[in-house]
XYZ file of C-alpha atoms in Angstrom:
614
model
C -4.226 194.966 157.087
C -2.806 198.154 157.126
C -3.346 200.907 154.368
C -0.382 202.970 152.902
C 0.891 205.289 155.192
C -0.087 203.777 158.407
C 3.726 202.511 159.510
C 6.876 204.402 159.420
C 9.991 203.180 158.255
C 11.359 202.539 161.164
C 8.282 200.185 161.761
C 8.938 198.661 158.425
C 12.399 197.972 158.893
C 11.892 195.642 162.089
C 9.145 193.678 161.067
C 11.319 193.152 157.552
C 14.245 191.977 159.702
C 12.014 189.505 161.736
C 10.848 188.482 158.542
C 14.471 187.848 156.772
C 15.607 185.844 160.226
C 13.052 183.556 160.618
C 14.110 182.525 156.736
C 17.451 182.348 156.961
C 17.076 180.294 160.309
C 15.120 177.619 158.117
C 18.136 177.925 155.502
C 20.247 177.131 158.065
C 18.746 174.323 159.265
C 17.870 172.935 156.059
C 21.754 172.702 155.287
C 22.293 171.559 158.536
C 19.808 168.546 157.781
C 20.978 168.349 153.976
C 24.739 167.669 155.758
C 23.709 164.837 158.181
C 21.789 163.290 155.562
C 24.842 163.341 152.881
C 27.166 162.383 156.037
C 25.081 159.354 156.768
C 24.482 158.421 152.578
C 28.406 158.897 152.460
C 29.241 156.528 155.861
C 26.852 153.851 154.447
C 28.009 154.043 150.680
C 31.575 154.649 151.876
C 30.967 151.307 154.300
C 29.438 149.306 151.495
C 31.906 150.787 148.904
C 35.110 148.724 151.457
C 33.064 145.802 151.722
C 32.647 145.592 148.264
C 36.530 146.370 147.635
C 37.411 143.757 149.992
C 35.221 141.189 148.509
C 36.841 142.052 145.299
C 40.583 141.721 146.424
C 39.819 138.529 148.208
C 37.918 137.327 144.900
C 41.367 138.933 143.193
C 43.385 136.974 145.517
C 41.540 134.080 144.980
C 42.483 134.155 141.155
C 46.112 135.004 141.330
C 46.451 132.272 143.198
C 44.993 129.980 141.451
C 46.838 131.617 137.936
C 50.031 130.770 139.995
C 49.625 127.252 140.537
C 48.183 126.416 136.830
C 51.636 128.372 135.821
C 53.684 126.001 138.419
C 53.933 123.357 136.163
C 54.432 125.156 133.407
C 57.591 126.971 135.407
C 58.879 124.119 136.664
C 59.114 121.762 133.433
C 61.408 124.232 131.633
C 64.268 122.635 134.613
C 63.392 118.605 133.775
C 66.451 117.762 131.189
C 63.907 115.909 129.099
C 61.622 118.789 127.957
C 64.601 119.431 126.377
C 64.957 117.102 124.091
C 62.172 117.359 121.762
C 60.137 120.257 122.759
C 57.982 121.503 120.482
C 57.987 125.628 119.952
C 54.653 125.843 121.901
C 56.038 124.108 124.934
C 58.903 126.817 125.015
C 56.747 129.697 124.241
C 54.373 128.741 126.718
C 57.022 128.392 129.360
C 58.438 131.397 128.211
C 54.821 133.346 128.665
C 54.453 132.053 132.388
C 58.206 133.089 133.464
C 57.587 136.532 131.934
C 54.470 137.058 133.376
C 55.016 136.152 137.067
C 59.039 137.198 137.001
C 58.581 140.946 138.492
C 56.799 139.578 141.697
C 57.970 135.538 141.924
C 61.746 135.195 142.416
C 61.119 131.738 141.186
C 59.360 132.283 138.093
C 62.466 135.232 137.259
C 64.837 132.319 137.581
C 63.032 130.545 135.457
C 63.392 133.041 132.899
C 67.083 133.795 133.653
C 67.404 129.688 133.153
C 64.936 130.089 129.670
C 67.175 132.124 128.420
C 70.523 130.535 129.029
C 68.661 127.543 127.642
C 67.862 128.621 124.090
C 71.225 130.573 123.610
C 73.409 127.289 124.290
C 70.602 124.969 122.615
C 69.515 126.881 119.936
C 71.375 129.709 119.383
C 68.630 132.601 120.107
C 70.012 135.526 122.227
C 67.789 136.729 125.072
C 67.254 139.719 122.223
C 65.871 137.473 119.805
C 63.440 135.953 121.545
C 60.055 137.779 120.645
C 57.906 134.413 120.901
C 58.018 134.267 116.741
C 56.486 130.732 116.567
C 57.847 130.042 112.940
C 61.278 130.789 113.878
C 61.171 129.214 117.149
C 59.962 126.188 115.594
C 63.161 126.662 112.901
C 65.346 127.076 115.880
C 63.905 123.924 117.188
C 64.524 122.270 114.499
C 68.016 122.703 113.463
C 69.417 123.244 116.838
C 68.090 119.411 117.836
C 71.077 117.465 119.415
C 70.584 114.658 116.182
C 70.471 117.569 113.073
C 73.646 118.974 115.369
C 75.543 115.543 115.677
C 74.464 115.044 111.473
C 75.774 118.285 111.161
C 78.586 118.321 112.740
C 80.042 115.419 110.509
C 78.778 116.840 107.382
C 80.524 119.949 108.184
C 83.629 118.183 108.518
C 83.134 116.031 105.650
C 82.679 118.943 103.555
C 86.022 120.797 104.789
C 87.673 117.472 103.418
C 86.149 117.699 100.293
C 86.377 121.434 99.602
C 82.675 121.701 99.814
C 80.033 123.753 101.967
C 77.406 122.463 104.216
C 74.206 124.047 104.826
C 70.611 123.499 106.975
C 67.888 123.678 105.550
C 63.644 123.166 106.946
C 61.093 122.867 104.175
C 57.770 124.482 105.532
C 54.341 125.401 104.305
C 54.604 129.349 104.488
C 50.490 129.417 105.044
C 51.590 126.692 108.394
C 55.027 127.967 109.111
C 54.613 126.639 112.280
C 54.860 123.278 110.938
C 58.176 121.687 109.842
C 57.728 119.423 106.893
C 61.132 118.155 106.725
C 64.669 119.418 107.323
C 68.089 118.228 106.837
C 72.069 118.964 105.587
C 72.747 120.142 102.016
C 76.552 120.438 100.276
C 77.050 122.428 97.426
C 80.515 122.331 95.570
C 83.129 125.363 94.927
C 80.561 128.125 92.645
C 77.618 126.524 92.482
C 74.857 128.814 93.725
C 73.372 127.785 97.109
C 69.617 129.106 95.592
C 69.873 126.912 92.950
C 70.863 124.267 95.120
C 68.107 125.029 97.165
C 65.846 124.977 94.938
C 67.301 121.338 93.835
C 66.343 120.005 97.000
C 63.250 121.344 97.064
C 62.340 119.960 93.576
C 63.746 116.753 94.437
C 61.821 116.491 98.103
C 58.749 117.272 96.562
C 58.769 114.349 93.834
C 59.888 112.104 96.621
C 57.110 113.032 98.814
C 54.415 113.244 95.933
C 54.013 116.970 96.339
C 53.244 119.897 93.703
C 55.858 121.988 93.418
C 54.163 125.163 93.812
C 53.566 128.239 96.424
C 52.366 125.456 98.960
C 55.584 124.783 99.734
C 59.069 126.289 100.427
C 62.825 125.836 101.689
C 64.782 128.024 103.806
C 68.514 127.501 104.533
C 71.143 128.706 107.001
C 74.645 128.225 107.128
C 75.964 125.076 108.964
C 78.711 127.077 110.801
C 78.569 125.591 114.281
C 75.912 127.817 115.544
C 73.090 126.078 117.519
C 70.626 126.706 115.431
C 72.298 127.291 112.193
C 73.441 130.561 111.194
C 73.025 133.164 108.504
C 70.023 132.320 106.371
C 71.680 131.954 103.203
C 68.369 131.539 100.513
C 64.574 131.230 100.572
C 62.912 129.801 97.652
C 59.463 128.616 97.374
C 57.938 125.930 94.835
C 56.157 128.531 92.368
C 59.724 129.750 91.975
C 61.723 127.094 92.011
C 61.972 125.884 88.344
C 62.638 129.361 87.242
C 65.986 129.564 89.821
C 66.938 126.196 88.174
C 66.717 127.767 84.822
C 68.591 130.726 85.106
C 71.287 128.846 86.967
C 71.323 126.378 84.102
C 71.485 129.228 81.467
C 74.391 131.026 82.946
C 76.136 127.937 83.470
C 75.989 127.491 79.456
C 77.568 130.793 79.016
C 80.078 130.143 81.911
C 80.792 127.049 79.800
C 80.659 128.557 76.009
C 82.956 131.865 77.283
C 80.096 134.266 76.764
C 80.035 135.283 80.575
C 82.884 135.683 82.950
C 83.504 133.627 86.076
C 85.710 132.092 88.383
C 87.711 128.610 87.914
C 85.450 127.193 90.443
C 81.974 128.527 88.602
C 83.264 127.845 85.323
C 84.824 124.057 87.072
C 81.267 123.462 88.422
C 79.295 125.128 85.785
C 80.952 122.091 82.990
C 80.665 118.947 85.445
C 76.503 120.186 85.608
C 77.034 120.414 81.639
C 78.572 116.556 81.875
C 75.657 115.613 84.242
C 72.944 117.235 82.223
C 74.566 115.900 78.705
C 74.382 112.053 80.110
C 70.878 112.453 81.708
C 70.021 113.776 77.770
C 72.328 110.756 75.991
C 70.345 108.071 78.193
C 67.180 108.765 76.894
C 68.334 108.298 72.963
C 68.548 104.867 71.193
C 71.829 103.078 71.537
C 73.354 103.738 68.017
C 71.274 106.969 67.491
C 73.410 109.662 65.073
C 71.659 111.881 68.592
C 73.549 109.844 71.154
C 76.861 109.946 69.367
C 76.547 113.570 68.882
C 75.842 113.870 72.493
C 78.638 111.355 73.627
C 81.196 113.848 71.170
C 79.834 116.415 73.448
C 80.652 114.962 76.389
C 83.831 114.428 75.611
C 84.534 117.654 74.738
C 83.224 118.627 78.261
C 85.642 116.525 80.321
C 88.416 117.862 78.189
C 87.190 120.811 78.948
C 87.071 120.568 83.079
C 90.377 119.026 82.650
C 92.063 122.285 81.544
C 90.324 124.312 83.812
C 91.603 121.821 86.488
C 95.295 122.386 85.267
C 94.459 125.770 85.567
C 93.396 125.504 88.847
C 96.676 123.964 89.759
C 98.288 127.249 87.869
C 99.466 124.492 85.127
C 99.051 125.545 81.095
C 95.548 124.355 80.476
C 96.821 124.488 76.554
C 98.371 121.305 77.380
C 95.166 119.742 78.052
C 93.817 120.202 74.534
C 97.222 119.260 72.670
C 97.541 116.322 74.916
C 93.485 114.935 73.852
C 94.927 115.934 70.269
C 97.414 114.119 70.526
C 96.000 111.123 72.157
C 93.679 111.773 69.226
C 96.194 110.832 66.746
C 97.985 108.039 68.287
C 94.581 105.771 68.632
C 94.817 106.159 64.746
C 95.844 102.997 62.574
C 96.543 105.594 59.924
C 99.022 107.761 61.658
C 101.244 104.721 62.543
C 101.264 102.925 59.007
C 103.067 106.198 57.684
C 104.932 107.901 60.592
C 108.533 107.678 60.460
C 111.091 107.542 62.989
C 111.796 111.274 63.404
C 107.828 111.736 63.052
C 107.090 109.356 66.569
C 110.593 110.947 68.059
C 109.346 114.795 67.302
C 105.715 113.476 68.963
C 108.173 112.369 71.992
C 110.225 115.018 72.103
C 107.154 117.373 72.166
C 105.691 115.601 75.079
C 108.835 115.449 77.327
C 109.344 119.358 76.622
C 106.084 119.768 78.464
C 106.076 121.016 82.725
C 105.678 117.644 84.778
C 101.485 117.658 84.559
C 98.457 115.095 84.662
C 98.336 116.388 81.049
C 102.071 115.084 79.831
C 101.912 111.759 82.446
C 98.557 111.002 80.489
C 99.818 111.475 76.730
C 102.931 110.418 77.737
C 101.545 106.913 78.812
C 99.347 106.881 75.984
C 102.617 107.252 73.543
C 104.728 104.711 75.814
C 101.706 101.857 75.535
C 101.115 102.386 72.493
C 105.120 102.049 71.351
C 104.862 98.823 73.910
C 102.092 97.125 71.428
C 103.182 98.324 68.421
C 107.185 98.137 68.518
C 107.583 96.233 71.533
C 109.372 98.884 73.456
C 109.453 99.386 76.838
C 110.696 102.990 77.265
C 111.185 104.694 80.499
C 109.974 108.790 80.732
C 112.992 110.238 80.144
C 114.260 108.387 77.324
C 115.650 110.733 74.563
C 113.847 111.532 71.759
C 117.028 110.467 69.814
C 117.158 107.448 70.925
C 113.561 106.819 70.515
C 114.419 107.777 66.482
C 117.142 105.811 66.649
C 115.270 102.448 68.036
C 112.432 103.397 65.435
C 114.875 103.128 62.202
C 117.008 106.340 62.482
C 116.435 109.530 61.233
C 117.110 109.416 57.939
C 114.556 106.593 57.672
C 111.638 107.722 55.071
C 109.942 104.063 55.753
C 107.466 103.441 58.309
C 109.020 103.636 62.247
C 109.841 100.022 62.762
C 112.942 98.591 65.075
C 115.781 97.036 63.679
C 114.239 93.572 65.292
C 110.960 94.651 63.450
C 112.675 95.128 60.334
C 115.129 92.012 60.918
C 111.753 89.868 61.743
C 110.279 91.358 57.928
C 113.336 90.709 56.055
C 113.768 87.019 57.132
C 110.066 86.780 56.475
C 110.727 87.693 52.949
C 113.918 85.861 52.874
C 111.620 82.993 53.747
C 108.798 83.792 50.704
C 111.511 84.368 48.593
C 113.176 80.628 48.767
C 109.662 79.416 48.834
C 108.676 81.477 45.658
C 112.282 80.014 43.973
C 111.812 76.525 45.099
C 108.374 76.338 43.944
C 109.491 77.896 40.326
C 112.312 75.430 40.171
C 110.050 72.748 41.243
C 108.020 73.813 37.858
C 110.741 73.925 35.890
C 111.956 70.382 36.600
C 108.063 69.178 35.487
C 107.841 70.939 32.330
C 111.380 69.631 31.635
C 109.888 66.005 32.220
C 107.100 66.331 30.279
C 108.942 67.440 27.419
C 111.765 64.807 27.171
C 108.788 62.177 27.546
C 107.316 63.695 24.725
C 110.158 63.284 22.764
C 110.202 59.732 22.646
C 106.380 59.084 22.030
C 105.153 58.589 18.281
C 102.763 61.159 18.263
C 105.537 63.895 19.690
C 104.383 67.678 19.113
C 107.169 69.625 18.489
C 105.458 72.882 19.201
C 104.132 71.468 22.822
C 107.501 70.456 23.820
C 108.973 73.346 22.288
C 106.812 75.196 24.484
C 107.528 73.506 28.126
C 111.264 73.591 27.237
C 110.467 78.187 26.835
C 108.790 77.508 30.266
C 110.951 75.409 32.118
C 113.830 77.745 31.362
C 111.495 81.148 32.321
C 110.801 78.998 35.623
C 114.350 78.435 36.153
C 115.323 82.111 35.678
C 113.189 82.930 38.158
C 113.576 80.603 41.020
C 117.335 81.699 40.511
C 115.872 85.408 41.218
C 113.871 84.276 44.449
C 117.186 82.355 45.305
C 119.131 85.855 44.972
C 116.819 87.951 46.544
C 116.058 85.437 49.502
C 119.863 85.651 50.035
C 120.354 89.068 50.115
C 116.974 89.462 52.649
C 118.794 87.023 55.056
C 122.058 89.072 54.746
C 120.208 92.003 55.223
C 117.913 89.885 58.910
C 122.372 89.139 59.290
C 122.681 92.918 59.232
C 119.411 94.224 61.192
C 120.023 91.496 63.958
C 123.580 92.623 64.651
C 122.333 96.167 64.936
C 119.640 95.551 67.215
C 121.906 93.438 69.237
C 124.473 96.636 69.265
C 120.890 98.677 70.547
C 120.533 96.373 72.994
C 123.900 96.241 74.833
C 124.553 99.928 74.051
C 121.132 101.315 75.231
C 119.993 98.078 77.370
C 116.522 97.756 75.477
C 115.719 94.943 73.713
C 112.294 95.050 71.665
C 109.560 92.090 72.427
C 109.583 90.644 68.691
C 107.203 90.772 66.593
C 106.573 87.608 66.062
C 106.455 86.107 69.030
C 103.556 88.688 69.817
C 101.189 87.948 66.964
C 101.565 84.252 67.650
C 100.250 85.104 70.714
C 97.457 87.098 69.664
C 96.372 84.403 66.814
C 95.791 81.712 69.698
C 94.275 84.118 72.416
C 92.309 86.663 70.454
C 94.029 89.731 72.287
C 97.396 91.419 73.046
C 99.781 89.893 75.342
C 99.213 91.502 78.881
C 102.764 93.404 80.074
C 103.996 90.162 82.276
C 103.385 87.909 79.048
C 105.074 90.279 76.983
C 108.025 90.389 78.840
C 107.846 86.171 79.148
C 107.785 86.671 75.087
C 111.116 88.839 75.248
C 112.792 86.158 77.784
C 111.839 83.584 75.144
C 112.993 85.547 72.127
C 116.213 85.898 73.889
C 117.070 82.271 74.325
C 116.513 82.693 78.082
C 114.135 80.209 78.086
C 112.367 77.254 76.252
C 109.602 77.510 74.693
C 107.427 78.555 71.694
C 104.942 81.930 71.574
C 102.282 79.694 70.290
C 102.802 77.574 73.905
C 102.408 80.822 76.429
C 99.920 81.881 78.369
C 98.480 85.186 80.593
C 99.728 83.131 83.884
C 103.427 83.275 82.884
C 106.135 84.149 85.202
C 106.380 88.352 86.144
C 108.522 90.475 83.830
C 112.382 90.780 83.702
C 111.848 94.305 82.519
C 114.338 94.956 79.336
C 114.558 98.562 80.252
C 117.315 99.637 82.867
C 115.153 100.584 85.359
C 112.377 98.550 85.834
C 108.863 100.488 84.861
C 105.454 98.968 86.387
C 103.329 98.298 83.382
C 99.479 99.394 83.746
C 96.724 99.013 81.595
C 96.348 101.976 79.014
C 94.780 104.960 79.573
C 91.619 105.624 76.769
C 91.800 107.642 74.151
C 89.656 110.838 73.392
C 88.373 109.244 70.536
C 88.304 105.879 71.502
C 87.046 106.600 75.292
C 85.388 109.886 75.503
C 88.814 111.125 76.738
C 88.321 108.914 80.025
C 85.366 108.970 81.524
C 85.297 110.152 84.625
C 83.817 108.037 87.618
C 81.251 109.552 89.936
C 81.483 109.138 93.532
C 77.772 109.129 95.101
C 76.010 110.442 98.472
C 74.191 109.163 101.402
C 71.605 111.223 101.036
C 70.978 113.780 97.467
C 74.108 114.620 96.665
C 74.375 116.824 93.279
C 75.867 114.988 90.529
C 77.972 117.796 89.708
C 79.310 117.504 93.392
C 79.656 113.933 92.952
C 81.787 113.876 90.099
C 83.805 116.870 91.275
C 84.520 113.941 94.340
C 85.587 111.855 92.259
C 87.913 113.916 90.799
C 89.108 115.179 93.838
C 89.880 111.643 94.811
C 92.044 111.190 92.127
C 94.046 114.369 92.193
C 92.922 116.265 90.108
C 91.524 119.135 91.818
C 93.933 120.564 94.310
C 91.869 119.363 97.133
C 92.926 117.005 99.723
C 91.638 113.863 99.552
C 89.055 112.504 102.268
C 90.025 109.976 104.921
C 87.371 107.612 103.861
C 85.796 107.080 100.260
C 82.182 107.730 100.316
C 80.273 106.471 97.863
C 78.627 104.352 94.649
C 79.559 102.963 91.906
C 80.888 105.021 89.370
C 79.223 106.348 86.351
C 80.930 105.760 82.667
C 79.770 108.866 81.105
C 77.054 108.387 77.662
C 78.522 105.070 76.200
């Protein structure tokens, strides 16, 4: 409208500032609109924004409540006494999960807890600290800490302190279900066996019971039955695919335990030969009665229990050298042989020998042996301590080179041949007296031969010498019965031992088929000694007990067996209720009778015993 030039400044300066005030009036007002608008967005969202919240916290509300009363019965089983006795590891856990979850804001649900807690440490065993809701050992804990494995294991624990043995839990488990317990229960294992071996045992053993493959599907885990709830220590953990090969290297080193080529202690290398014993039978059972096998294995076997029987002396701190000389000597005396041509001071030195040895199972055991077998062969009944003098003297003396035999023996023999002898001369003389006949008959007949008569006469008198011989020689054997009688009769008032005779035994043993039994034998010495009437041939095994001829009476027992007649006495094996080792069962039985410085259980447990290979 205007051209340049036509206002001033000062013109141009006021209608500029009328200009920039009308604007910044709208600005102003635009903000002032842009504000109530955002005030009245914010008021409505900020309104809708609590109603929402609320809605949400009531919906919130809503839930928590209703997580509280599904977790109500869940809290309040864990207090009923009878989800206590069989409750499966879910059932705790699941308890365990509400109690934790609601403890920080429901004083109820933290005394459920608290009471959780106390729970499974007195039940089970599991400290507050050990409870991380691990199903698989929960459902261990479960397992071995129920009140019927605790009452089984309380007796086998105590059992086992009687026997010298250790008791241990074990569960057998799938480890792909580990939840799952597949079976548990209580094994022993004996003074240095290995409890992973033994393990492994059971395992084997459980799985051909149950039809199973013994393979990775399937393991064992153990724990030490010390009194804990639960169990304690785990002790071994051995699965099927390993199993055999635990077996083998325990059998292996037992072999070397046995042959000396590895070191161990008595009760390893003790254990290590009864599993030899067992293993050798098992072998011997599958062989042929009669089999050149089986008797090789039954020699083995005997050498075994010799064996075990010196390390037992050792065990006792006795000479386990005595041991082998004893089953040497024992040896020797089951020999015909040896007693056809041992002497007097031969069976006295044997005697002596014995009695020199410290009071052992070893010397009782030879030392029966030698007084039995003196009993059936001589007829003596010697007590223990007997001298080994007088034992030469009974037997002969000793400067006799002939065959130990007592003076009643030798008496018995001499009137025997005194007897054969006056048969033998009246039987020549009886032939002497025909020929004689015949030839004076001859002489009067028609036909007489002179050389035949001739010849009867040469006989007659050849027949005559000798039943003259027989009638010197029977006289001098019954001077010589005279003699041998009188000195067993001195014997028997100086020492107060009179032998069983001879003769009177075999009598007995020709109408019987067997030895006298030690009651008949000592009916057999009353008889020989006039104290009675009666004949051996007339005697039986229900005679009257013994009047002992020793001065202090000696019970008589049957005799112990030989080493080569009996395997060196078999040993009997004591069983088990449930799988008891065999190695742990004959170590029982052992135990039982002594020899194993144990002490011996209150009550036998038990089978029959086992006779080793026969």
């Amino acid at each position: 409208m205007f051209g340049p030039g036509e206002l001033d400044g000062q013109e141009y300066e006021r209608t500029t500032n009328e200009i920039t005030g009308a604007a910044g009036d709208l600005w102003v007002e635009a903000v002032r609109v842009a504000l109530t608008v955002a005030e009245i967005v914010a008021v409505e969202v900020s309104r809708h924004r609590q109603q929402k919240w609320q809605r949400e916290q009531q919906e919130a509300a809503r839930t928590i409540w209703d997580d509280r009363q599904r977790a109500k019965p869940v809290l309040r089983a864990a207090w009923d006494e009878d989800f206590w006795k069989d409750p499966a590891p879910e059932d705790i856990g699941r308890a365990w999960q509400a109690a934790t979850e609601w403890a920080p804001s429901d004083p109820a649900a933290a005394a459920t807890l608290d009471h959780l807690r106390q729970q499974l440490a007195d039940r089970y065993g599991l400290s507050p600290a050990e409870v991380q809701l691990d199903v698989p050992e929960l459902s261990k804990a479960l397992v071995l800490g129920s009140p019927e494995l605790r009452a089984e294991a309380a007796e086998a624990r105590a059992e086992a302190e009687r026997w010298g043995e250790s008791s241990t839990l074990y569960v057998i488990r799938d480890p792909a279900d580990p939840e799952q317990i597949l079976h548990q229960g209580e094994l022993r294992t004996a003074p240095g066996e290995g409890i992973e071996a033994a393990a492994a045992r059971e395992l084997r053993q459980w799985c051909a019971d149950d039809g199973r493959k013994l393979d990775g599907g399937i393991a064992i885990e153990t724990a030490a039955n010390d009194g804990s709830p639960a169990g304690g220590d785990s002790t071994a953990q051995v699965t099927g695919a390993r199993a055999e090969t635990v077996i083998e290297a325990e059998t292996q080193r037992q072999r070397h335990l046995v042959s000396g080529a590895e070191a161990g202690s008595l009760d390893e290398v003790h254990h290590a030969v009864l599993a030899e014993m067992g293993r050798t039978e098992e072998a011997g059972s599958l062989l042929a009665e009669g089999s050149g096998e089986r008797s090789s294995l039954r020699e083995t076997w005997k050498r075994l229990n010799v064996q075990a029987q010196a390390v037992e002396a050792e065990m006792r701190g006795e000479d386990p050298r005595h041991v082998y000389q004893g089953a040497d000597l024992r040896s020797k005396l089951d020999t015909e042989s040896w007693w056809r041509t041992a002497n007097a001071s031969e069976v006295a030195g044997v005697w002596g020998q014995v009695d020199r040895w410290p009071e052992s199972p070893a010397k009782e055991k030879t030392a029966t042996v030698l007084k039995d077998e003196l009993f059936a062969r001589h007829g003596l009944d010697l007590e223990s301590d007997t001298p080994a003098d007088t034992v030469a003297e009974l037997l002969g003396g000793t400067d006799a080179t002939a065959p130990a035999a007592t003076y009643s023996e030798q008496a018995a023999k001499a009137r025997q041949e005194a007897r054969n002898r006056y048969g033998q001369a009246f039987d020549a003389a009886t032939g002497a007296a025909r020929l004689t006949r015949q030839a004076d008959e001859m002489v009067g007949r028609p036909d007489m031969d002179l050389t035949q008569v001739e010849r009867w006469r040469n006989e007659a008198l050849v027949l005559e010498g000798r039943a003259d011989l027989h009638q010197t020689l029977a006289a001098a054997a019954d001077r010589d019965a005279e003699r041998l009688t009188d000195k067993a009769d001195e014997q028997a008032e100086e020492l107060d031992i009179r032998p069983v005779p001879e003769g009177l035994r075999e009598a007995y043993a020709e109408r019987w088929g067997h030895d006298p039994a030690p009651p008949t034998a000592a009916r057999l010495t009353e008889l020989a000694t006039g104290s009675s009437a009666g004949t051996g041939a007339e005697i039986s095994s229900a005679a009257s007990p013994p009047a002992m001829t020793s001065s202090t009476p000696r019970k008589a027992g049957p005799a112990p067996a030989t080493v080569d007649a009996e395997g060196a006495a078999a040993v009997a094996v004591a069983g088990r209720s449930v799988h008891l080792p065999k190695a742990v069962a004959r170590r029982r039985s052992r135990v039982k009778t002594g020899e194993i410085p144990r002490p011996v259980p209150a009550a036998a447990h038990g089978r029959t015993a086992g006779p080793g290979i026969g």
